[in-house]
Tab-separated table of C-alpha atoms in Angstrom:
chain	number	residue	atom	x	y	z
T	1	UNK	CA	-0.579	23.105	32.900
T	2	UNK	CA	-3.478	25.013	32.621
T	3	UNK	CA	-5.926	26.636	35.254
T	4	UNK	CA	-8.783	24.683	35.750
T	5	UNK	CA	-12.401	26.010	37.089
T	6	UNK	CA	-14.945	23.873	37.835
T	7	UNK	CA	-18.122	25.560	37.249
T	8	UNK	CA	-21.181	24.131	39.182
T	9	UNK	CA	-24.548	25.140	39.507
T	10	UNK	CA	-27.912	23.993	40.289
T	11	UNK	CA	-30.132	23.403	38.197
T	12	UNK	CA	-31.645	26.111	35.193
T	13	UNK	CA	-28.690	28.397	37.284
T	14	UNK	CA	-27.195	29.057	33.504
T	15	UNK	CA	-24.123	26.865	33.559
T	16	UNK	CA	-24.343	25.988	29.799
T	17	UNK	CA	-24.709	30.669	29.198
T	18	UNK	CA	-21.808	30.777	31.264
T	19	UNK	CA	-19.980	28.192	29.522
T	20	UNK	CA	-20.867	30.055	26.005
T	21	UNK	CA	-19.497	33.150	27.127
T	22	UNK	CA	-16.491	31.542	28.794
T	23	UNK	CA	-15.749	29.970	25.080
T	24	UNK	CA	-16.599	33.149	23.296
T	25	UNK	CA	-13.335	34.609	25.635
T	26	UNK	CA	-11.335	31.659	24.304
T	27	UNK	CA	-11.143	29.466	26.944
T	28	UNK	CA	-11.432	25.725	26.756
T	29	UNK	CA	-14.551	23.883	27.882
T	30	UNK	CA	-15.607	20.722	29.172
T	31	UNK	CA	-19.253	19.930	29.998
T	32	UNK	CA	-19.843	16.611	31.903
T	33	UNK	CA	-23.378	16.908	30.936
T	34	UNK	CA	-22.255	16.541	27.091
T	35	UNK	CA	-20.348	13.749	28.141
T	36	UNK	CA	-22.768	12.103	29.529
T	37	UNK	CA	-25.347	12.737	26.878
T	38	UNK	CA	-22.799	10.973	24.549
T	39	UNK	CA	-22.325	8.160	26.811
T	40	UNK	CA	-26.119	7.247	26.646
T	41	UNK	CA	-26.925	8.353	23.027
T	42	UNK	CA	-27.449	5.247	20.984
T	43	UNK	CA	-24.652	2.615	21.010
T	44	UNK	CA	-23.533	5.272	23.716
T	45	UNK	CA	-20.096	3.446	25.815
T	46	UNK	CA	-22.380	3.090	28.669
T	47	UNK	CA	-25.739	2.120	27.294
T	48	UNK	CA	-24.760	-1.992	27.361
T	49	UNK	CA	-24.121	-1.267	30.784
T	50	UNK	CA	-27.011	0.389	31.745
T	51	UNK	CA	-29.126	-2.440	29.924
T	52	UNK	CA	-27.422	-5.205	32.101
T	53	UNK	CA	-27.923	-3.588	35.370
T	54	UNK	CA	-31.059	-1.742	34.269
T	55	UNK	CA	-32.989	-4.095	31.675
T	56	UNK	CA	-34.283	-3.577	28.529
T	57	UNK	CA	-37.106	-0.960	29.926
T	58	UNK	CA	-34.291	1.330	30.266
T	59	UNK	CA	-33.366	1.606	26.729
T	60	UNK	CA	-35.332	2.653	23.557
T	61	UNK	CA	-36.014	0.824	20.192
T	62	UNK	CA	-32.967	2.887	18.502
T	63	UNK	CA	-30.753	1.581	21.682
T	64	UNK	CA	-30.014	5.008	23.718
T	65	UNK	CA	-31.023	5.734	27.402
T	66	UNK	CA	-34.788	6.578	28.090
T	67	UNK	CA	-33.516	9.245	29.842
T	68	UNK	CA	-37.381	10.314	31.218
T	69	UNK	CA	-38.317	6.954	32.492
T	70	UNK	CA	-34.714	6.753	33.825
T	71	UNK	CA	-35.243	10.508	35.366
T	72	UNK	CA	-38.574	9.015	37.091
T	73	UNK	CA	-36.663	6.000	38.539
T	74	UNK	CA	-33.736	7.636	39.983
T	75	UNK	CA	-35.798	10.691	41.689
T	76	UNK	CA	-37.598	7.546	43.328
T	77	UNK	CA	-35.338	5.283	44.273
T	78	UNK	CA	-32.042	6.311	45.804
T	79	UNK	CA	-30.190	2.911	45.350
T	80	UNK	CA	-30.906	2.910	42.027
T	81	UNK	CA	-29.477	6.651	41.566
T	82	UNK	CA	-26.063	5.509	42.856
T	83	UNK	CA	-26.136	2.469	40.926
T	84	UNK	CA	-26.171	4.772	37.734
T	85	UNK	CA	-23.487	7.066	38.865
T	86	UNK	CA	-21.316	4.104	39.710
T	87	UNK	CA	-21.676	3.213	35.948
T	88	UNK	CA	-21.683	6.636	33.904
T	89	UNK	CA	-19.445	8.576	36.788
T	90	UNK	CA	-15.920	6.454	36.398
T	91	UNK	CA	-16.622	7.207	32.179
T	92	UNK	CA	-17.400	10.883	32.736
T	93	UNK	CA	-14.432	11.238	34.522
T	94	UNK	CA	-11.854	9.396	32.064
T	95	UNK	CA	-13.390	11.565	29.223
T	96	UNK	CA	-13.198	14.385	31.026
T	97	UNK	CA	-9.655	13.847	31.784
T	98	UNK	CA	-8.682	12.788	28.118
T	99	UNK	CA	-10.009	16.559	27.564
T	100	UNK	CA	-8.347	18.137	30.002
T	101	UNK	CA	-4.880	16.819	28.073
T	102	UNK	CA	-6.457	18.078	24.387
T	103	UNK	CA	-7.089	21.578	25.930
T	104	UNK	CA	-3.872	22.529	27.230
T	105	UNK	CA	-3.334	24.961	24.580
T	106	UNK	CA	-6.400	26.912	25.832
T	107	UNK	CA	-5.346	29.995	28.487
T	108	UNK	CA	-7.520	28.228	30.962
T	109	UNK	CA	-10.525	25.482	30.759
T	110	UNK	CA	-13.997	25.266	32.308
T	111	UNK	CA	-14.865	22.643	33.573
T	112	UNK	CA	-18.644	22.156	33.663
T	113	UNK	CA	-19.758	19.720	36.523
T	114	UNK	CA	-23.537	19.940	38.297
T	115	UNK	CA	-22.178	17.339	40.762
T	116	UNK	CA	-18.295	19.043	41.641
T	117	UNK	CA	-19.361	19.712	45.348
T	118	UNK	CA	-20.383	16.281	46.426
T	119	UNK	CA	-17.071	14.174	43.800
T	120	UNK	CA	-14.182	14.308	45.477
T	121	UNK	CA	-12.572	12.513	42.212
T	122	UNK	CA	-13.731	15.595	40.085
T	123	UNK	CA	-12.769	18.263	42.696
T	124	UNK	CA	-9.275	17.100	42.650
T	125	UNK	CA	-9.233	18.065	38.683
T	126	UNK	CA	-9.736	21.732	39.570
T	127	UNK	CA	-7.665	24.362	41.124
T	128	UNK	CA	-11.114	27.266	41.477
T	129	UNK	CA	-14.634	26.387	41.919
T	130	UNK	CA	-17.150	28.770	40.023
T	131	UNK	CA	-20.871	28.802	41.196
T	132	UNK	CA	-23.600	30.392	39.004
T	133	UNK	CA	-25.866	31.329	41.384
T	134	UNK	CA	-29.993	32.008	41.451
T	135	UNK	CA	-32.937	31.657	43.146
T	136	UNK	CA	-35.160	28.688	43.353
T	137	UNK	CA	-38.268	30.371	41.609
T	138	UNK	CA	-35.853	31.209	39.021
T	139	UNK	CA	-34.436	27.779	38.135
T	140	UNK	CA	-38.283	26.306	38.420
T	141	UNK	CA	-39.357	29.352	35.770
T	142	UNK	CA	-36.325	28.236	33.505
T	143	UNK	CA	-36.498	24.802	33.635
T	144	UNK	CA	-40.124	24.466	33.212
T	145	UNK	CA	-40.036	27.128	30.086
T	146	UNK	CA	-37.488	24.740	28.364
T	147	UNK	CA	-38.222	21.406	28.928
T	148	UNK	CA	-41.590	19.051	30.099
T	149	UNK	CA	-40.618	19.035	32.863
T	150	UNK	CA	-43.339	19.857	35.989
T	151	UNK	CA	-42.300	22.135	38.484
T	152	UNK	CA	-43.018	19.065	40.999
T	153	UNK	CA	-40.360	17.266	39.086
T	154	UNK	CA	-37.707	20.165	39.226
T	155	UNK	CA	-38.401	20.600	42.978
T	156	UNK	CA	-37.371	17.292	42.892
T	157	UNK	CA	-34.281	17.581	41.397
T	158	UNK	CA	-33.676	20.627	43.296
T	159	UNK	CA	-33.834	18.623	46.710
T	160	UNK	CA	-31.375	16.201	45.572
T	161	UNK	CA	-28.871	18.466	44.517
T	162	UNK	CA	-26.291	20.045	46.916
T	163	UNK	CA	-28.286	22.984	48.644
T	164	UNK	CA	-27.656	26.890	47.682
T	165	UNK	CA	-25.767	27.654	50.832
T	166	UNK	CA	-23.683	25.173	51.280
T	167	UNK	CA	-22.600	25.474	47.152
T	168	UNK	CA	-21.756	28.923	47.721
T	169	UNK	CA	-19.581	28.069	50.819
T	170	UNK	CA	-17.858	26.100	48.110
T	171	UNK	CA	-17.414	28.748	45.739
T	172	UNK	CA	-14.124	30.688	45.147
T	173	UNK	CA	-16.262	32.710	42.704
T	174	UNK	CA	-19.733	33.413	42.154
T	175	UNK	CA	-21.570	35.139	38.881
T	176	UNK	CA	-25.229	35.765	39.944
T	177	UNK	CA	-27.506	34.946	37.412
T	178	UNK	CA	-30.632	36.662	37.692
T	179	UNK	CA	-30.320	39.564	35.414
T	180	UNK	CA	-29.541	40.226	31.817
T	181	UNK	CA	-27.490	38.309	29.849
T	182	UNK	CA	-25.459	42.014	29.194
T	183	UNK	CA	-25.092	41.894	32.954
T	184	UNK	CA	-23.631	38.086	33.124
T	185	UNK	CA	-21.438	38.195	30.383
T	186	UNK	CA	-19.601	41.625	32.275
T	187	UNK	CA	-19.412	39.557	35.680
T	188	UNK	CA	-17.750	36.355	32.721
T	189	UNK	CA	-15.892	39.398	31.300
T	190	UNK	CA	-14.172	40.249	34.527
T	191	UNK	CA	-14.014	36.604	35.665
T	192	UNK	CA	-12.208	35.954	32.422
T	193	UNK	CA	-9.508	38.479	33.144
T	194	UNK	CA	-8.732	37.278	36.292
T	195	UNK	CA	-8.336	33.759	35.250
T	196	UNK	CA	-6.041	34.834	32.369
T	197	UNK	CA	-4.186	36.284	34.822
T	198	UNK	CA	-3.326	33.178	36.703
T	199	UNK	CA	-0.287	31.026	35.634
């Protein structure tokens, strides 16, 4: 069986860097954000789901997820948050475990989850928790720079997710992210070692 990390973050931390450099060392990866994507991309295994509970407002012409009017609703209305996750959660984590099986060949796998600290069903997948770690004016600079995203809207997204301190209490490791990409991929480098290491 091989070691599993889960790899959490919040978000613009640079999970999906750390990933790349993770892969480029050979290890096997698993991003529950790719999943996900997948799971609401047209004729996605969750969209006829989503349209029942949801409605038809929820979904575009081409039948996939309007993720931004989705993104509005959720950061506005808790109940209807959970009533997503109770829908695309339960898939994520049967994919993810289907995965997990196919990578067993790989000297370790990476499991990518933005959500590990507060799913007790993903946590028990994992035997390490990695946390790429950065400051708040960081992720807002990232975020904004790649997406439309307002920096109202990722201070939103910031408050919901599980706050800085209390991620890096969860943290067996920690790569701090607000340097070079030279300088992350020798804390990955030295990260990857260790894991290697581990039987």
């Amino acid at each position: 069986m091989s070691l599993i990390v889960g790899l959490t973050g919040g978000i613009g931390s640079g999970k999906s860097t750390v990933a790349s450099l993770f892969l480029e060392h050979g290890a096997g990866i698993i991003d529950t954000d790719e999943i996900a994507h997948r799971l609401t991309q047209a004729d996605g295994a969750a969209i006829a789901a989503i349209r029942a509970d949801f409605g038809d407002d929820f979904i575009t012409d081409d039948g996939a997820l309007n993720r931004e009017k989705m993104r509005r609703r959720i950061f506005s209305d808790t109940d209807a948050k959970k009533r997503l996750e109770a829908i695309l959660h339960p898939m994520i984590l049967e994919q993810a475990r289907t995965q997990i099986h196919e990578l067993q060949n790989s000297p370790y796998i990476i499991l990518v989850a933005p959500l590990l600290p507060e799913s007790p069903a993903f946590q028990k997948l994992i035997q390490r928790v990695l946390v790429v770690d950065c400051d708040e004016d960081t992720q807002i600079a990232r975020v904004t720079g790649r997406s439309r995203m307002t920096e109202t809207e990722v201070r939103a997204v910031i408050a919901q997710q599980t706050q800085r301190a209390r991620r890096l209490q969860f943290a067996d490791d920690v790569i701090h992210n607000e340097s070079s990409l030279g300088n992350i991929a020798k804390q990955v480098a030295i990260l990857h070692e260790g894991y290697s290491a581990i039987i």
